[in-house]
PDB file of C-alpha atoms in Angstrom:
ATOM      1  CA  UNK A 368      48.832 -21.013  21.855  1.00  0.00           C
ATOM      2  CA  UNK A 369      45.554 -21.071  23.748  1.00  0.00           C
ATOM      3  CA  UNK A 370      46.902 -18.726  26.368  1.00  0.00           C
ATOM      4  CA  UNK A 371      47.978 -16.111  23.848  1.00  0.00           C
ATOM      5  CA  UNK A 372      44.805 -16.125  21.733  1.00  0.00           C
ATOM      6  CA  UNK A 373      42.096 -15.956  24.369  1.00  0.00           C
ATOM      7  CA  UNK A 374      38.849 -14.538  23.090  1.00  0.00           C
ATOM      8  CA  UNK A 375      38.133 -10.933  23.934  1.00  0.00           C
ATOM      9  CA  UNK A 376      35.907 -10.781  26.961  1.00  0.00           C
ATOM     10  CA  UNK A 377      36.637 -14.395  28.003  1.00  0.00           C
ATOM     11  CA  UNK A 378      37.138 -15.028  31.736  1.00  0.00           C
ATOM     12  CA  UNK A 379      40.510 -16.379  32.778  1.00  0.00           C
ATOM     13  CA  UNK A 380      40.194 -18.677  35.749  1.00  0.00           C
ATOM     14  CA  UNK A 381      43.882 -18.700  36.645  1.00  0.00           C
ATOM     15  CA  UNK A 382      44.218 -15.044  37.658  1.00  0.00           C
ATOM     16  CA  UNK A 383      42.107 -12.410  39.333  1.00  0.00           C
ATOM     17  CA  UNK A 384      41.504  -9.091  37.606  1.00  0.00           C
ATOM     18  CA  UNK A 385      42.884  -7.846  34.335  1.00  0.00           C
ATOM     19  CA  UNK A 386      46.594  -8.122  33.736  1.00  0.00           C
ATOM     20  CA  UNK A 387      46.597  -5.359  31.142  1.00  0.00           C
ATOM     21  CA  UNK A 388      44.399  -2.373  30.394  1.00  0.00           C
ATOM     22  CA  UNK A 389      40.840  -3.041  29.298  1.00  0.00           C
ATOM     23  CA  UNK A 390      41.170  -0.865  26.244  1.00  0.00           C
ATOM     24  CA  UNK A 391      38.342   1.366  27.377  1.00  0.00           C
ATOM     25  CA  UNK A 392      35.827  -1.482  27.486  1.00  0.00           C
ATOM     26  CA  UNK A 393      34.997  -0.924  31.127  1.00  0.00           C
ATOM     27  CA  UNK A 394      34.766   2.815  30.715  1.00  0.00           C
ATOM     28  CA  UNK A 395      32.353   2.457  27.792  1.00  0.00           C
ATOM     29  CA  UNK A 396      30.277  -0.051  29.762  1.00  0.00           C
ATOM     30  CA  UNK A 397      29.878   2.491  32.546  1.00  0.00           C
ATOM     31  CA  UNK A 398      28.575   5.095  30.144  1.00  0.00           C
ATOM     32  CA  UNK A 399      25.300   3.197  29.695  1.00  0.00           C
ATOM     33  CA  UNK A 400      23.166   2.667  26.605  1.00  0.00           C
ATOM     34  CA  UNK A 401      20.555   5.323  27.112  1.00  0.00           C
ATOM     35  CA  UNK A 402      16.990   4.857  28.406  1.00  0.00           C
ATOM     36  CA  UNK A 403      15.582   1.341  28.391  1.00  0.00           C
ATOM     37  CA  UNK A 404      13.081   0.881  25.511  1.00  0.00           C
ATOM     38  CA  UNK A 405       9.471   0.121  26.348  1.00  0.00           C
ATOM     39  CA  UNK A 406       8.618  -3.574  26.632  1.00  0.00           C
ATOM     40  CA  UNK A 407       6.437  -3.497  23.526  1.00  0.00           C
ATOM     41  CA  UNK A 408       9.362  -2.029  21.555  1.00  0.00           C
ATOM     42  CA  UNK A 409      11.771  -4.837  22.468  1.00  0.00           C
ATOM     43  CA  UNK A 410      11.553  -7.763  19.988  1.00  0.00           C
ATOM     44  CA  UNK A 411      12.645 -10.358  22.570  1.00  0.00           C
ATOM     45  CA  UNK A 412      10.085  -9.294  25.162  1.00  0.00           C
ATOM     46  CA  UNK A 413       6.746 -11.136  25.355  1.00  0.00           C
ATOM     47  CA  UNK A 414       4.917  -7.802  25.331  1.00  0.00           C
ATOM     48  CA  UNK A 415       6.366  -7.147  21.882  1.00  0.00           C
ATOM     49  CA  UNK A 416       4.673 -10.244  20.479  1.00  0.00           C
ATOM     50  CA  UNK A 417       1.417  -9.303  22.126  1.00  0.00           C
ATOM     51  CA  UNK A 418       1.495  -5.833  20.588  1.00  0.00           C
ATOM     52  CA  UNK A 419       2.187  -7.329  17.172  1.00  0.00           C
ATOM     53  CA  UNK A 420      -0.678  -9.779  17.489  1.00  0.00           C
ATOM     54  CA  UNK A 421      -3.117  -7.120  18.678  1.00  0.00           C
ATOM     55  CA  UNK A 422      -2.240  -5.026  15.667  1.00  0.00           C
ATOM     56  CA  UNK A 423      -3.084  -8.007  13.511  1.00  0.00           C
ATOM     57  CA  UNK A 424       0.266  -8.053  11.666  1.00  0.00           C
ATOM     58  CA  UNK A 425       1.123 -11.574  10.677  1.00  0.00           C
ATOM     59  CA  UNK A 426       4.844 -12.356  10.476  1.00  0.00           C
ATOM     60  CA  UNK A 427       6.273 -13.340   7.152  1.00  0.00           C
ATOM     61  CA  UNK A 428       7.335 -16.928   6.691  1.00  0.00           C
ATOM     62  CA  UNK A 429       9.118 -17.853   3.537  1.00  0.00           C
ATOM     63  CA  UNK A 430       7.233 -15.178   1.610  1.00  0.00           C
ATOM     64  CA  UNK A 431       3.887 -16.838   2.387  1.00  0.00           C
ATOM     65  CA  UNK A 432       2.818 -13.983   4.635  1.00  0.00           C
ATOM     66  CA  UNK A 433       3.702 -11.259   2.163  1.00  0.00           C
ATOM     67  CA  UNK A 434       1.051  -8.565   2.153  1.00  0.00           C
ATOM     68  CA  UNK A 435      -0.897 -10.174   4.998  1.00  0.00           C
ATOM     69  CA  UNK A 436      -1.883  -7.401   7.382  1.00  0.00           C
ATOM     70  CA  UNK A 437      -4.949  -6.925   9.526  1.00  0.00           C
ATOM     71  CA  UNK A 438      -5.848  -3.263   9.756  1.00  0.00           C
ATOM     72  CA  UNK A 439      -6.645  -1.812  13.193  1.00  0.00           C
ATOM     73  CA  UNK A 440     -10.307  -2.332  14.005  1.00  0.00           C
ATOM     74  CA  UNK A 441     -10.825  -4.756  11.138  1.00  0.00           C
ATOM     75  CA  UNK A 442     -12.159  -8.280  11.512  1.00  0.00           C
ATOM     76  CA  UNK A 443     -11.988 -11.560   9.644  1.00  0.00           C
ATOM     77  CA  UNK A 444     -14.710 -13.677   8.070  1.00  0.00           C
ATOM     78  CA  UNK A 445     -13.252 -17.193   8.008  1.00  0.00           C
ATOM     79  CA  UNK A 446     -14.341 -20.350   6.185  1.00  0.00           C
ATOM     80  CA  UNK A 447     -15.235 -21.051   2.579  1.00  0.00           C
ATOM     81  CA  UNK A 448     -19.026 -20.885   2.935  1.00  0.00           C
ATOM     82  CA  UNK A 449     -18.910 -17.759   5.097  1.00  0.00           C
ATOM     83  CA  UNK A 450     -16.472 -15.942   2.787  1.00  0.00           C
ATOM     84  CA  UNK A 451     -18.418 -16.921  -0.314  1.00  0.00           C
ATOM     85  CA  UNK A 452     -21.701 -15.737   1.220  1.00  0.00           C
ATOM     86  CA  UNK A 453     -20.115 -12.463   2.330  1.00  0.00           C
ATOM     87  CA  UNK A 454     -18.805 -11.798  -1.171  1.00  0.00           C
ATOM     88  CA  UNK A 455     -22.140 -12.657  -2.745  1.00  0.00           C
ATOM     89  CA  UNK A 456     -23.906 -10.279  -0.371  1.00  0.00           C
ATOM     90  CA  UNK A 457     -21.326  -7.590  -1.183  1.00  0.00           C
ATOM     91  CA  UNK A 458     -20.253  -7.269   2.426  1.00  0.00           C
ATOM     92  CA  UNK A 459     -17.684  -4.441   2.623  1.00  0.00           C
ATOM     93  CA  UNK A 460     -14.210  -5.982   2.483  1.00  0.00           C
ATOM     94  CA  UNK A 461     -10.638  -4.786   2.118  1.00  0.00           C
ATOM     95  CA  UNK A 462      -8.681  -7.970   1.378  1.00  0.00           C
ATOM     96  CA  UNK A 463      -8.990 -11.681   0.633  1.00  0.00           C
ATOM     97  CA  UNK A 464      -6.338 -13.947   2.123  1.00  0.00           C
ATOM     98  CA  UNK A 465      -5.807 -17.504   0.860  1.00  0.00           C
ATOM     99  CA  UNK A 466      -3.491 -20.187   2.156  1.00  0.00           C
ATOM    100  CA  UNK A 467      -0.389 -21.095   0.173  1.00  0.00           C
ATOM    101  CA  UNK A 468      -0.888 -24.230  -1.970  1.00  0.00           C
ATOM    102  CA  UNK A 469      -4.592 -24.305  -1.161  1.00  0.00           C
ATOM    103  CA  UNK A 470      -6.606 -27.249  -2.504  1.00  0.00           C
ATOM    104  CA  UNK A 471      -9.303 -25.557  -4.548  1.00  0.00           C
ATOM    105  CA  UNK A 472     -12.884 -26.575  -5.072  1.00  0.00           C
ATOM    106  CA  UNK A 473     -15.889 -24.914  -6.678  1.00  0.00           C
ATOM    107  CA  UNK A 474     -16.346 -22.586  -3.704  1.00  0.00           C
ATOM    108  CA  UNK A 475     -12.745 -21.378  -3.796  1.00  0.00           C
ATOM    109  CA  UNK A 476     -12.949 -20.761  -7.529  1.00  0.00           C
ATOM    110  CA  UNK A 477     -16.136 -18.739  -7.042  1.00  0.00           C
ATOM    111  CA  UNK A 478     -14.520 -16.817  -4.172  1.00  0.00           C
ATOM    112  CA  UNK A 479     -11.575 -15.904  -6.385  1.00  0.00           C
ATOM    113  CA  UNK A 480     -13.878 -14.891  -9.215  1.00  0.00           C
ATOM    114  CA  UNK A 481     -15.976 -12.616  -7.016  1.00  0.00           C
ATOM    115  CA  UNK A 482     -12.924 -11.086  -5.333  1.00  0.00           C
ATOM    116  CA  UNK A 483     -11.359 -10.372  -8.714  1.00  0.00           C
ATOM    117  CA  UNK A 484     -14.600  -8.848 -10.003  1.00  0.00           C
ATOM    118  CA  UNK A 485     -14.664  -6.508  -6.994  1.00  0.00           C
ATOM    119  CA  UNK A 486     -11.005  -5.617  -7.378  1.00  0.00           C
ATOM    120  CA  UNK A 487     -10.096  -6.902  -3.904  1.00  0.00           C
ATOM    121  CA  UNK A 488      -6.414  -7.394  -3.116  1.00  0.00           C
ATOM    122  CA  UNK A 489      -5.586 -11.103  -2.737  1.00  0.00           C
ATOM    123  CA  UNK A 490      -2.736 -12.084  -0.401  1.00  0.00           C
ATOM    124  CA  UNK A 491      -1.209 -15.477   0.321  1.00  0.00           C
ATOM    125  CA  UNK A 492      -0.410 -16.682   3.822  1.00  0.00           C
ATOM    126  CA  UNK A 493       0.839 -19.797   5.541  1.00  0.00           C
ATOM    127  CA  UNK A 494      -1.534 -21.876   7.627  1.00  0.00           C
ATOM    128  CA  UNK A 495       0.128 -20.524  10.768  1.00  0.00           C
ATOM    129  CA  UNK A 496      -0.442 -16.948   9.687  1.00  0.00           C
ATOM    130  CA  UNK A 497      -4.068 -17.607   8.788  1.00  0.00           C
ATOM    131  CA  UNK A 498      -4.619 -19.295  12.146  1.00  0.00           C
ATOM    132  CA  UNK A 499      -3.264 -16.191  13.844  1.00  0.00           C
ATOM    133  CA  UNK A 500      -5.260 -13.766  11.687  1.00  0.00           C
ATOM    134  CA  UNK A 501      -8.539 -15.569  12.337  1.00  0.00           C
ATOM    135  CA  UNK A 502      -7.932 -16.274  16.039  1.00  0.00           C
ATOM    136  CA  UNK A 503      -7.652 -19.986  15.213  1.00  0.00           C
ATOM    137  CA  UNK A 504     -11.088 -20.236  13.622  1.00  0.00           C
ATOM    138  CA  UNK A 505     -11.881 -23.008  11.131  1.00  0.00           C
ATOM    139  CA  UNK A 506     -10.840 -20.943   8.115  1.00  0.00           C
ATOM    140  CA  UNK A 507     -10.486 -23.764   5.528  1.00  0.00           C
ATOM    141  CA  UNK A 508      -7.699 -21.792   3.901  1.00  0.00           C
ATOM    142  CA  UNK A 509      -9.569 -18.548   3.194  1.00  0.00           C
ATOM    143  CA  UNK A 510     -10.307 -15.379   5.154  1.00  0.00           C
ATOM    144  CA  UNK A 511     -11.925 -12.093   4.225  1.00  0.00           C
ATOM    145  CA  UNK A 512     -10.875  -8.896   5.986  1.00  0.00           C
ATOM    146  CA  UNK A 513     -13.816  -6.622   6.701  1.00  0.00           C
ATOM    147  CA  UNK A 514     -13.584  -3.047   8.018  1.00  0.00           C
ATOM    148  CA  UNK A 515     -15.297  -1.938  11.240  1.00  0.00           C
ATOM    149  CA  UNK A 516     -19.092  -2.089  10.936  1.00  0.00           C
ATOM    150  CA  UNK A 517     -20.802   1.219  10.189  1.00  0.00           C
ATOM    151  CA  UNK A 518     -23.786   1.329  12.505  1.00  0.00           C
ATOM    152  CA  UNK A 519     -27.028   2.956  11.461  1.00  0.00           C
ATOM    153  CA  UNK A 520     -28.922   5.686  13.293  1.00  0.00           C
ATOM    154  CA  UNK A 521     -32.361   5.001  14.736  1.00  0.00           C
ATOM    155  CA  UNK A 522     -33.888   7.478  12.289  1.00  0.00           C
ATOM    156  CA  UNK A 523     -32.449   5.435   9.429  1.00  0.00           C
ATOM    157  CA  UNK A 524     -34.231   2.307  10.667  1.00  0.00           C
ATOM    158  CA  UNK A 525     -37.515   4.190  10.840  1.00  0.00           C
ATOM    159  CA  UNK A 526     -36.892   5.569   7.376  1.00  0.00           C
ATOM    160  CA  UNK A 527     -36.443   2.040   5.994  1.00  0.00           C
ATOM    161  CA  UNK A 528     -39.926   1.173   7.234  1.00  0.00           C
ATOM    162  CA  UNK A 529     -41.389   4.377   5.810  1.00  0.00           C
ATOM    163  CA  UNK A 530     -39.829   3.675   2.409  1.00  0.00           C
ATOM    164  CA  UNK A 531     -41.585   0.297   2.396  1.00  0.00           C
ATOM    165  CA  UNK A 532     -44.887   1.868   3.501  1.00  0.00           C
ATOM    166  CA  UNK A 533     -44.935  -0.455   6.519  1.00  0.00           C
ATOM    167  CA  UNK A 534     -45.286   0.204  10.264  1.00  0.00           C
ATOM    168  CA  UNK A 535     -41.823  -0.031  11.821  1.00  0.00           C
ATOM    169  CA  UNK A 536     -40.790  -3.368  13.303  1.00  0.00           C
ATOM    170  CA  UNK A 537     -37.536  -3.118  15.249  1.00  0.00           C
ATOM    171  CA  UNK A 538     -35.731  -5.649  17.449  1.00  0.00           C
ATOM    172  CA  UNK A 539     -33.862  -4.330  20.497  1.00  0.00           C
ATOM    173  CA  UNK A 540     -31.456  -6.619  22.344  1.00  0.00           C
ATOM    174  CA  UNK A 541     -31.244  -6.195  26.112  1.00  0.00           C
ATOM    175  CA  UNK A 542     -28.115  -7.869  27.480  1.00  0.00           C
ATOM    176  CA  UNK A 543     -27.435 -10.292  24.612  1.00  0.00           C
ATOM    177  CA  UNK A 544     -23.689 -11.068  24.610  1.00  0.00           C
ATOM    178  CA  UNK A 545     -23.385 -14.167  22.399  1.00  0.00           C
ATOM    179  CA  UNK A 546     -22.529 -13.359  18.748  1.00  0.00           C
ATOM    180  CA  UNK A 547     -24.296 -16.538  17.651  1.00  0.00           C
ATOM    181  CA  UNK A 548     -27.536 -15.222  19.112  1.00  0.00           C
ATOM    182  CA  UNK A 549     -27.156 -11.920  17.290  1.00  0.00           C
ATOM    183  CA  UNK A 550     -26.372 -13.692  14.016  1.00  0.00           C
ATOM    184  CA  UNK A 551     -29.433 -15.915  14.362  1.00  0.00           C
ATOM    185  CA  UNK A 552     -31.648 -12.946  15.302  1.00  0.00           C
ATOM    186  CA  UNK A 553     -30.475 -11.083  12.200  1.00  0.00           C
ATOM    187  CA  UNK A 554     -31.514 -14.063  10.069  1.00  0.00           C
ATOM    188  CA  UNK A 555     -34.957 -14.106  11.700  1.00  0.00           C
ATOM    189  CA  UNK A 556     -35.287 -10.328  11.352  1.00  0.00           C
ATOM    190  CA  UNK A 557     -34.517 -10.675   7.665  1.00  0.00           C
ATOM    191  CA  UNK A 558     -36.934 -13.591   7.212  1.00  0.00           C
ATOM    192  CA  UNK A 559     -39.886 -11.958   8.981  1.00  0.00           C
ATOM    193  CA  UNK A 560     -39.637  -8.384   7.772  1.00  0.00           C
ATOM    194  CA  UNK A 561     -38.016  -6.489  10.635  1.00  0.00           C
ATOM    195  CA  UNK A 562     -36.593  -3.124   9.627  1.00  0.00           C
ATOM    196  CA  UNK A 563     -33.574  -3.103  11.925  1.00  0.00           C
ATOM    197  CA  UNK A 564     -31.898  -4.295  15.099  1.00  0.00           C
ATOM    198  CA  UNK A 565     -30.807  -2.110  18.025  1.00  0.00           C
ATOM    199  CA  UNK A 566     -27.825  -2.880  20.270  1.00  0.00           C
ATOM    200  CA  UNK A 567     -26.549  -1.040  23.352  1.00  0.00           C
ATOM    201  CA  UNK A 568     -22.873  -0.126  23.408  1.00  0.00           C
ATOM    202  CA  UNK A 569     -22.155  -1.644  26.819  1.00  0.00           C
ATOM    203  CA  UNK A 570     -22.607  -5.208  28.059  1.00  0.00           C
ATOM    204  CA  UNK A 571     -23.748  -6.327  24.640  1.00  0.00           C
ATOM    205  CA  UNK A 572     -22.580  -8.209  21.609  1.00  0.00           C
ATOM    206  CA  UNK A 573     -21.444  -6.096  18.656  1.00  0.00           C
ATOM    207  CA  UNK A 574     -21.138  -6.663  14.920  1.00  0.00           C
ATOM    208  CA  UNK A 575     -18.110  -8.935  14.558  1.00  0.00           C
ATOM    209  CA  UNK A 576     -16.947 -11.434  11.967  1.00  0.00           C
ATOM    210  CA  UNK A 577     -18.546 -14.210  14.036  1.00  0.00           C
ATOM    211  CA  UNK A 578     -21.906 -12.483  13.669  1.00  0.00           C
ATOM    212  CA  UNK A 579     -21.433 -12.119   9.899  1.00  0.00           C
ATOM    213  CA  UNK A 580     -20.694 -15.834   9.663  1.00  0.00           C
ATOM    214  CA  UNK A 581     -23.754 -16.958  11.648  1.00  0.00           C
ATOM    215  CA  UNK A 582     -26.029 -14.453   9.917  1.00  0.00           C
ATOM    216  CA  UNK A 583     -25.110 -16.003   6.546  1.00  0.00           C
ATOM    217  CA  UNK A 584     -25.818 -12.881   4.506  1.00  0.00           C
ATOM    218  CA  UNK A 585     -28.613 -11.398   6.604  1.00  0.00           C
ATOM    219  CA  UNK A 586     -26.113  -9.001   8.192  1.00  0.00           C
ATOM    220  CA  UNK A 587     -25.801  -7.326   4.830  1.00  0.00           C
ATOM    221  CA  UNK A 588     -29.562  -6.915   4.460  1.00  0.00           C
ATOM    222  CA  UNK A 589     -30.691  -5.920   7.967  1.00  0.00           C
ATOM    223  CA  UNK A 590     -29.284  -2.661   9.348  1.00  0.00           C
ATOM    224  CA  UNK A 591     -28.032  -2.528  12.924  1.00  0.00           C
ATOM    225  CA  UNK A 592     -27.962   0.539  15.148  1.00  0.00           C
ATOM    226  CA  UNK A 593     -25.808   0.870  18.250  1.00  0.00           C
ATOM    227  CA  UNK A 594     -26.985   3.234  20.972  1.00  0.00           C
ATOM    228  CA  UNK A 595     -25.396   4.635  24.111  1.00  0.00           C
ATOM    229  CA  UNK A 596     -28.387   3.940  26.338  1.00  0.00           C
ATOM    230  CA  UNK A 597     -30.981   1.370  25.295  1.00  0.00           C
ATOM    231  CA  UNK A 598     -33.653   2.411  27.794  1.00  0.00           C
ATOM    232  CA  UNK A 599     -33.383   6.041  26.745  1.00  0.00           C
ATOM    233  CA  UNK A 600     -33.727   4.973  23.114  1.00  0.00           C
ATOM    234  CA  UNK A 601     -36.817   2.911  23.891  1.00  0.00           C
ATOM    235  CA  UNK A 602     -38.346   5.895  25.696  1.00  0.00           C
ATOM    236  CA  UNK A 603     -37.591   8.084  22.688  1.00  0.00           C
ATOM    237  CA  UNK A 604     -39.243   5.552  20.358  1.00  0.00           C
ATOM    238  CA  UNK A 605     -42.359   5.586  22.535  1.00  0.00           C
ATOM    239  CA  UNK A 606     -42.478   9.356  22.123  1.00  0.00           C
ATOM    240  CA  UNK A 607     -42.555   8.709  18.355  1.00  0.00           C
ATOM    241  CA  UNK A 608     -45.627   6.451  18.717  1.00  0.00           C
ATOM    242  CA  UNK A 609     -43.682   3.191  18.591  1.00  0.00           C
ATOM    243  CA  UNK A 610     -45.042   0.557  20.983  1.00  0.00           C
ATOM    244  CA  UNK A 611     -42.394  -1.225  23.052  1.00  0.00           C
ATOM    245  CA  UNK A 612     -43.078  -4.924  23.567  1.00  0.00           C
ATOM    246  CA  UNK A 613     -40.879  -6.763  26.033  1.00  0.00           C
ATOM    247  CA  UNK A 614     -40.367 -10.481  25.360  1.00  0.00           C
ATOM    248  CA  UNK A 615     -40.190 -12.441  28.591  1.00  0.00           C
ATOM    249  CA  UNK A 616     -41.343 -15.767  30.036  1.00  0.00           C
ATOM    250  CA  UNK A 617     -43.573 -13.956  32.540  1.00  0.00           C
ATOM    251  CA  UNK A 618     -45.696 -11.886  30.157  1.00  0.00           C
ATOM    252  CA  UNK A 619     -48.984 -10.017  30.305  1.00  0.00           C
ATOM    253  CA  UNK A 620     -50.131 -11.535  27.006  1.00  0.00           C
ATOM    254  CA  UNK A 621     -48.938 -14.318  24.737  1.00  0.00           C
ATOM    255  CA  UNK A 622     -47.675 -13.923  21.199  1.00  0.00           C
ATOM    256  CA  UNK A 623     -50.856 -15.604  19.946  1.00  0.00           C
ATOM    257  CA  UNK A 624     -53.041 -12.974  21.548  1.00  0.00           C
ATOM    258  CA  UNK A 625     -50.890 -10.056  20.521  1.00  0.00           C
ATOM    259  CA  UNK A 626     -52.956  -7.076  19.351  1.00  0.00           C
ATOM    260  CA  UNK A 627     -50.197  -4.481  19.084  1.00  0.00           C
ATOM    261  CA  UNK A 628     -48.246  -6.388  16.439  1.00  0.00           C
ATOM    262  CA  UNK A 629     -49.895  -4.381  13.663  1.00  0.00           C
ATOM    263  CA  UNK A 630     -48.691  -1.115  15.208  1.00  0.00           C
ATOM    264  CA  UNK A 631     -45.217   0.429  15.012  1.00  0.00           C
ATOM    265  CA  UNK A 632     -43.334  -1.958  17.259  1.00  0.00           C
ATOM    266  CA  UNK A 633     -39.997  -2.345  19.015  1.00  0.00           C
ATOM    267  CA  UNK A 634     -39.603  -5.923  20.277  1.00  0.00           C
ATOM    268  CA  UNK A 635     -37.183  -6.090  23.213  1.00  0.00           C
ATOM    269  CA  UNK A 636     -35.413  -9.426  23.666  1.00  0.00           C
ATOM    270  CA  UNK A 637     -33.757 -10.113  27.014  1.00  0.00           C
ATOM    271  CA  UNK A 638     -30.832 -12.389  27.748  1.00  0.00           C
ATOM    272  CA  UNK A 639     -31.488 -16.082  28.253  1.00  0.00           C
ATOM    273  CA  UNK A 640     -31.830 -16.859  31.945  1.00  0.00           C
ATOM    274  CA  UNK A 641     -31.843 -13.215  33.093  1.00  0.00           C
ATOM    275  CA  UNK A 642     -34.702 -12.127  30.857  1.00  0.00           C
ATOM    276  CA  UNK A 643     -35.592  -8.453  30.549  1.00  0.00           C
ATOM    277  CA  UNK A 644     -33.859  -5.940  32.746  1.00  0.00           C
ATOM    278  CA  UNK A 645     -36.014  -4.166  35.289  1.00  0.00           C
ATOM    279  CA  UNK A 646     -35.975  -0.828  33.458  1.00  0.00           C
ATOM    280  CA  UNK A 647     -36.751  -2.403  30.085  1.00  0.00           C
ATOM    281  CA  UNK A 648     -39.729  -4.162  31.631  1.00  0.00           C
ATOM    282  CA  UNK A 649     -40.979  -0.930  33.178  1.00  0.00           C
ATOM    283  CA  UNK A 650     -40.659   0.924  29.874  1.00  0.00           C
ATOM    284  CA  UNK A 651     -42.483  -1.780  27.897  1.00  0.00           C
ATOM    285  CA  UNK A 652     -46.100  -1.091  26.933  1.00  0.00           C
ATOM    286  CA  UNK A 653     -46.710  -4.839  27.138  1.00  0.00           C
ATOM    287  CA  UNK A 654     -44.677  -7.834  28.195  1.00  0.00           C
ATOM    288  CA  UNK A 655     -45.210 -10.720  25.809  1.00  0.00           C
ATOM    289  CA  UNK A 656     -44.537 -14.393  26.462  1.00  0.00           C
ATOM    290  CA  UNK A 657     -44.445 -17.458  24.231  1.00  0.00           C
ATOM    291  CA  UNK A 658     -46.932 -20.189  25.245  1.00  0.00           C
ATOM    292  CA  UNK A 659     -45.150 -23.463  25.926  1.00  0.00           C
ATOM    293  CA  UNK A 660     -46.726 -26.775  26.806  1.00  0.00           C
ATOM    294  CA  UNK A 661     -43.504 -28.667  27.474  1.00  0.00           C
ATOM    295  CA  UNK A 662     -41.251 -28.812  30.494  1.00  0.00           C
ATOM    296  CA  UNK A 663     -38.776 -26.203  29.313  1.00  0.00           C
ATOM    297  CA  UNK A 664     -38.944 -23.037  31.384  1.00  0.00           C
ATOM    298  CA  UNK A 665     -37.275 -20.810  28.827  1.00  0.00           C
ATOM    299  CA  UNK A 666     -36.027 -20.676  25.259  1.00  0.00           C
ATOM    300  CA  UNK A 667     -32.783 -19.538  23.746  1.00  0.00           C
ATOM    301  CA  UNK A 668     -32.962 -15.788  23.074  1.00  0.00           C
ATOM    302  CA  UNK A 669     -32.642 -16.164  19.312  1.00  0.00           C
ATOM    303  CA  UNK A 670     -35.287 -18.910  19.204  1.00  0.00           C
ATOM    304  CA  UNK A 671     -37.698 -16.802  21.259  1.00  0.00           C
ATOM    305  CA  UNK A 672     -37.071 -13.794  19.014  1.00  0.00           C
ATOM    306  CA  UNK A 673     -37.722 -15.903  15.906  1.00  0.00           C
ATOM    307  CA  UNK A 674     -41.053 -17.184  17.248  1.00  0.00           C
ATOM    308  CA  UNK A 675     -42.206 -13.704  18.285  1.00  0.00           C
ATOM    309  CA  UNK A 676     -41.224 -12.203  14.928  1.00  0.00           C
ATOM    310  CA  UNK A 677     -43.026 -15.025  13.130  1.00  0.00           C
ATOM    311  CA  UNK A 678     -46.207 -14.339  15.112  1.00  0.00           C
ATOM    312  CA  UNK A 679     -46.015 -10.582  14.458  1.00  0.00           C
ATOM    313  CA  UNK A 680     -45.350 -11.240  10.772  1.00  0.00           C
ATOM    314  CA  UNK A 681     -48.454 -13.452  10.610  1.00  0.00           C
ATOM    315  CA  UNK A 682     -50.647 -10.808  12.228  1.00  0.00           C
ATOM    316  CA  UNK A 683     -49.351  -8.126   9.856  1.00  0.00           C
ATOM    317  CA  UNK A 684     -49.778 -10.296   6.793  1.00  0.00           C
ATOM    318  CA  UNK A 685     -53.344 -11.039   7.856  1.00  0.00           C
ATOM    319  CA  UNK A 686     -54.003  -7.299   7.981  1.00  0.00           C
ATOM    320  CA  UNK A 687     -52.331  -6.676   4.635  1.00  0.00           C
ATOM    321  CA  UNK A 688     -49.447  -4.791   6.223  1.00  0.00           C
ATOM    322  CA  UNK A 689     -46.703  -6.852   4.547  1.00  0.00           C
TER     323      UNK A 689
END
């Protein structure tokens, strides 16, 4: 019985070669299957999974991932406090994603209310899908999809100052790569009356969801410009009568003796450890340092920026310029 009903394609160990015709199987095998698909187009290839993840498309699991899709170039604000703050500040968003069977609290209820009021699509996702969407951030069951940040132009930042009848106060970041530093600097810029922040395109942090989370709403109030060449931008600002002040541990003056703070100012903050780049230092009208009596040789970039902005704000308020 077993010998007469062998499965098609099974190998018989008792004899060599086929005892009857192959029925065209061998001929069809020789014809080939056409060109080999690209790795990213083959579902069983690891490159296929990578392409799917980079596109931000979360797989569906039991219907939980229905409608969950991360648009190209978009980013995620994760965590209940961060999402709630982003919605309150009317941060541009395209979708709210919540975890299936999420335990709600007052924050979640407020998030749902604000999302509904704005007409945002609300999708459900499994914990696995949310982990993937948020790059395994602590999302607490909620994530907000935000579109790519729309950077301002330098002229727009100057116009903001003019509309407030104040001398411009801008913060330029020279080599800052940590999103937490940028988020903290945005909060300080908002607190002390800066009119905008300037970032270079290369070797610099950009406006990501991590920045939105750290900034806790300030990212929606302080405009950010991104420029191709920071040093060229600083030179252009000087031509428009804006004084460039470099913030560095080895300064010409201290923040307490700063006289130019009442003038149109661009404060340049260098990276922690490296400080200002050589060209930024050369372009600066003055290099300003923060007086320190302790043993620390330097401060975190965001802390230094906050202190300098506080000092400038105090000088301006004393002159009635705020």
